[in-house]
């Protein structure tokens, strides 16, 4: 996978983090200084989970001892399958007319925020596991970690600021864009395999 693919995935996961933080900060306002710490924790945990998934997917990928490109197409289809799971999983709560995704209080102890970051980072872990099937972990760690850390940190903090000021956004559209970006990246990976 190229650096551009990792940046595009980072943007998509950053949008998801922004919508989650906006919803949580709108429900229970928190100081901007604590919001900065929460955004930092979320960025570290989400980027770490993505890289953990990348490493695990790299271990599970199909390989041939004689031909390194023998299973490139099946590995790309595994990535596409994981991307479909993540895209459907993250947009599903926004599809109903009356459904409102849950909001959580972030103005609690740091350990609880950390556990919430781990729980909300499962999408990134699954997407990282899919990416691990087509990208080597050793050559891709920095290409994966830093864009994801930066985009999740900035967009999560932006979401907290929007939530504190009750800025109206269209969450269904934002999550549709995020899901579309994830699926488009996976389709490009399949085409290029």
CSV table of C-alpha atoms in Angstrom, one decimal:
chain,number,residue,atom,x,y,z
A,1,UNK,CA,0.0,0.0,0.0
A,2,UNK,CA,1.2,3.5,-0.8
A,3,UNK,CA,1.4,6.4,1.7
A,4,UNK,CA,-1.6,8.0,-0.1
A,5,UNK,CA,-3.7,4.9,0.8
A,6,UNK,CA,-2.7,5.2,4.4
A,7,UNK,CA,-3.5,8.9,4.5
A,8,UNK,CA,-6.9,8.4,2.9
A,9,UNK,CA,-7.7,5.7,5.5
A,10,UNK,CA,-6.5,8.1,8.2
A,11,UNK,CA,-8.9,10.7,6.9
A,12,UNK,CA,-11.8,8.3,7.0
A,13,UNK,CA,-11.1,7.1,10.5
A,14,UNK,CA,-10.5,10.7,11.6
A,15,UNK,CA,-14.0,11.7,10.3
A,16,UNK,CA,-15.4,8.8,12.4
A,17,UNK,CA,-13.6,10.1,15.5
A,18,UNK,CA,-14.8,13.6,14.8
A,19,UNK,CA,-18.4,12.6,14.7
A,20,UNK,CA,-18.0,10.5,17.8
A,21,UNK,CA,-16.3,13.3,19.8
A,22,UNK,CA,-18.9,15.9,18.6
A,23,UNK,CA,-21.7,13.7,19.8
A,24,UNK,CA,-20.0,13.0,23.2
A,25,UNK,CA,-19.0,16.7,23.8
A,26,UNK,CA,-22.5,17.9,22.9
A,27,UNK,CA,-24.1,15.5,25.4
A,28,UNK,CA,-21.7,16.4,28.3
A,29,UNK,CA,-19.4,19.4,27.8
A,30,UNK,CA,-15.8,19.1,28.9
A,31,UNK,CA,-13.1,21.8,29.1
A,32,UNK,CA,-10.9,22.3,26.1
A,33,UNK,CA,-7.7,21.3,28.0
A,34,UNK,CA,-9.3,18.0,28.9
A,35,UNK,CA,-10.5,17.7,25.3
A,36,UNK,CA,-6.9,18.1,24.2
A,37,UNK,CA,-5.9,15.2,26.4
A,38,UNK,CA,-8.8,13.0,25.3
A,39,UNK,CA,-8.0,13.7,21.7
A,40,UNK,CA,-4.4,12.8,22.2
A,41,UNK,CA,-5.3,9.5,24.0
A,42,UNK,CA,-7.8,8.7,21.3
A,43,UNK,CA,-5.2,9.3,18.6
A,44,UNK,CA,-2.5,7.2,20.3
A,45,UNK,CA,-4.9,4.3,21.0
A,46,UNK,CA,-6.5,4.3,17.5
A,47,UNK,CA,-3.2,4.5,15.7
A,48,UNK,CA,-1.7,1.8,18.0
A,49,UNK,CA,-4.7,-0.5,17.4
A,50,UNK,CA,-4.5,0.1,13.6
A,51,UNK,CA,-0.8,-0.9,13.7
A,52,UNK,CA,-1.5,-3.9,15.9
A,53,UNK,CA,-4.1,-5.0,13.3
A,54,UNK,CA,-1.5,-4.3,10.6
A,55,UNK,CA,1.0,-6.6,12.3
A,56,UNK,CA,-1.6,-9.3,13.0
A,57,UNK,CA,-2.9,-9.2,9.4
A,58,UNK,CA,0.7,-9.5,8.2
A,59,UNK,CA,1.1,-12.7,10.2
A,60,UNK,CA,-2.2,-14.1,8.9
A,61,UNK,CA,-1.7,-13.2,5.2
A,62,UNK,CA,-1.4,-15.9,2.5
A,63,UNK,CA,2.1,-16.4,1.3
A,64,UNK,CA,3.9,-18.7,-1.1
A,65,UNK,CA,7.6,-19.6,-0.4
A,66,UNK,CA,8.4,-19.6,-4.2
A,67,UNK,CA,6.3,-16.7,-5.6
A,68,UNK,CA,5.8,-13.6,-3.4
A,69,UNK,CA,2.9,-12.4,-5.6
A,70,UNK,CA,1.0,-15.7,-5.9
A,71,UNK,CA,-1.6,-14.7,-3.3
A,72,UNK,CA,-1.8,-10.9,-3.9
A,73,UNK,CA,-5.3,-11.1,-5.3
A,74,UNK,CA,-6.8,-13.2,-2.4
A,75,UNK,CA,-5.0,-11.0,0.1
A,76,UNK,CA,-6.5,-7.9,-1.5
A,77,UNK,CA,-10.0,-9.5,-1.4
A,78,UNK,CA,-9.5,-10.1,2.4
A,79,UNK,CA,-8.8,-6.4,2.7
A,80,UNK,CA,-11.9,-5.6,0.7
A,81,UNK,CA,-14.0,-7.8,3.0
A,82,UNK,CA,-12.6,-6.2,6.1
A,83,UNK,CA,-13.3,-2.7,4.6
A,84,UNK,CA,-16.9,-3.7,3.8
A,85,UNK,CA,-17.4,-4.9,7.4
A,86,UNK,CA,-16.0,-1.7,8.8
A,87,UNK,CA,-17.9,0.6,6.4
A,88,UNK,CA,-21.2,-1.2,7.2
A,89,UNK,CA,-20.5,-1.3,10.9
A,90,UNK,CA,-19.8,2.4,11.2
A,91,UNK,CA,-22.7,3.7,9.0
A,92,UNK,CA,-25.3,1.2,10.3
A,93,UNK,CA,-26.3,3.3,13.4
A,94,UNK,CA,-27.0,6.3,11.2
A,95,UNK,CA,-29.3,4.6,8.7
A,96,UNK,CA,-32.5,4.7,10.7
A,97,UNK,CA,-34.7,7.7,10.8
A,98,UNK,CA,-35.3,7.8,14.5
A,99,UNK,CA,-32.1,6.2,15.7
A,100,UNK,CA,-29.5,8.3,17.5
A,101,UNK,CA,-26.1,6.7,18.2
A,102,UNK,CA,-25.1,6.6,21.9
A,103,UNK,CA,-23.2,9.5,23.4
A,104,UNK,CA,-20.8,9.0,26.3
A,105,UNK,CA,-19.5,11.3,29.1
A,106,UNK,CA,-15.8,12.0,28.4
A,107,UNK,CA,-15.5,14.1,31.6
A,108,UNK,CA,-14.5,11.1,33.7
A,109,UNK,CA,-11.3,9.4,34.9
A,110,UNK,CA,-8.5,9.0,32.4
A,111,UNK,CA,-8.6,5.2,32.6
A,112,UNK,CA,-12.3,5.1,31.6
A,113,UNK,CA,-11.5,7.4,28.6
A,114,UNK,CA,-8.7,5.1,27.7
A,115,UNK,CA,-11.0,2.1,27.8
A,116,UNK,CA,-13.6,4.0,25.7
A,117,UNK,CA,-10.8,4.8,23.2
A,118,UNK,CA,-10.0,1.1,22.9
A,119,UNK,CA,-13.6,0.2,22.4
A,120,UNK,CA,-14.1,2.8,19.7
A,121,UNK,CA,-10.9,1.8,18.0
A,122,UNK,CA,-12.1,-1.6,16.9
A,123,UNK,CA,-12.9,-0.3,13.4
A,124,UNK,CA,-9.4,0.8,13.0
A,125,UNK,CA,-8.1,-2.5,14.3
A,126,UNK,CA,-10.2,-4.4,11.8
A,127,UNK,CA,-9.2,-2.1,8.9
A,128,UNK,CA,-5.5,-2.4,10.0
A,129,UNK,CA,-5.9,-6.2,10.0
A,130,UNK,CA,-7.2,-6.1,6.4
A,131,UNK,CA,-4.4,-3.7,5.4
A,132,UNK,CA,-1.9,-6.1,6.9
A,133,UNK,CA,-2.8,-8.7,4.3
A,134,UNK,CA,-1.5,-6.5,1.5
A,135,UNK,CA,1.1,-4.3,3.2
A,136,UNK,CA,4.2,-5.5,5.0
A,137,UNK,CA,4.3,-4.4,8.7
A,138,UNK,CA,8.0,-3.6,8.8
A,139,UNK,CA,7.9,-1.2,5.8
A,140,UNK,CA,4.5,0.3,6.6
A,141,UNK,CA,4.5,1.1,10.3
A,142,UNK,CA,5.5,4.7,10.1
A,143,UNK,CA,3.4,5.2,6.9
A,144,UNK,CA,0.4,3.9,8.9
A,145,UNK,CA,1.0,5.3,12.4
A,146,UNK,CA,1.8,9.0,11.8
A,147,UNK,CA,-1.0,9.9,9.4
A,148,UNK,CA,-3.6,8.1,11.5
A,149,UNK,CA,-2.3,9.7,14.7
A,150,UNK,CA,-2.3,13.2,13.2
A,151,UNK,CA,-5.7,13.0,11.5
A,152,UNK,CA,-7.5,11.4,14.5
A,153,UNK,CA,-6.0,13.9,16.9
A,154,UNK,CA,-6.9,17.0,14.9
A,155,UNK,CA,-10.4,15.8,13.8
A,156,UNK,CA,-11.3,14.5,17.2
A,157,UNK,CA,-10.3,17.8,18.8
A,158,UNK,CA,-12.3,19.6,16.1
A,159,UNK,CA,-15.3,17.3,17.0
A,160,UNK,CA,-15.0,18.3,20.6
A,161,UNK,CA,-15.0,22.0,19.8
A,162,UNK,CA,-18.0,21.5,17.5
A,163,UNK,CA,-19.8,19.5,20.2
A,164,UNK,CA,-19.1,22.1,22.9
A,165,UNK,CA,-20.6,24.9,20.7
A,166,UNK,CA,-23.5,22.7,19.5
A,167,UNK,CA,-22.5,23.2,15.8
A,168,UNK,CA,-25.1,21.5,13.6
A,169,UNK,CA,-23.6,18.9,11.3
A,170,UNK,CA,-25.1,16.1,9.1
A,171,UNK,CA,-23.7,13.0,10.7
A,172,UNK,CA,-25.2,10.6,8.2
A,173,UNK,CA,-23.5,12.4,5.3
A,174,UNK,CA,-20.1,12.5,7.1
A,175,UNK,CA,-20.3,8.8,7.9
A,176,UNK,CA,-21.3,8.0,4.4
A,177,UNK,CA,-18.3,9.9,3.1
A,178,UNK,CA,-16.1,8.1,5.6
A,179,UNK,CA,-17.5,4.7,4.5
A,180,UNK,CA,-17.2,5.5,0.9
A,181,UNK,CA,-13.5,6.5,1.3
A,182,UNK,CA,-12.8,3.2,3.1
A,183,UNK,CA,-14.5,1.2,0.4
A,184,UNK,CA,-12.8,3.1,-2.5
A,185,UNK,CA,-9.4,2.5,-1.0
A,186,UNK,CA,-10.1,-1.2,-0.7
A,187,UNK,CA,-11.4,-1.4,-4.3
A,188,UNK,CA,-8.3,0.4,-5.5
A,189,UNK,CA,-6.2,-2.2,-3.7
A,190,UNK,CA,-8.0,-5.0,-5.3
A,191,UNK,CA,-7.6,-3.4,-8.8
A,192,UNK,CA,-3.9,-2.9,-8.2
A,193,UNK,CA,-3.2,-6.4,-7.0
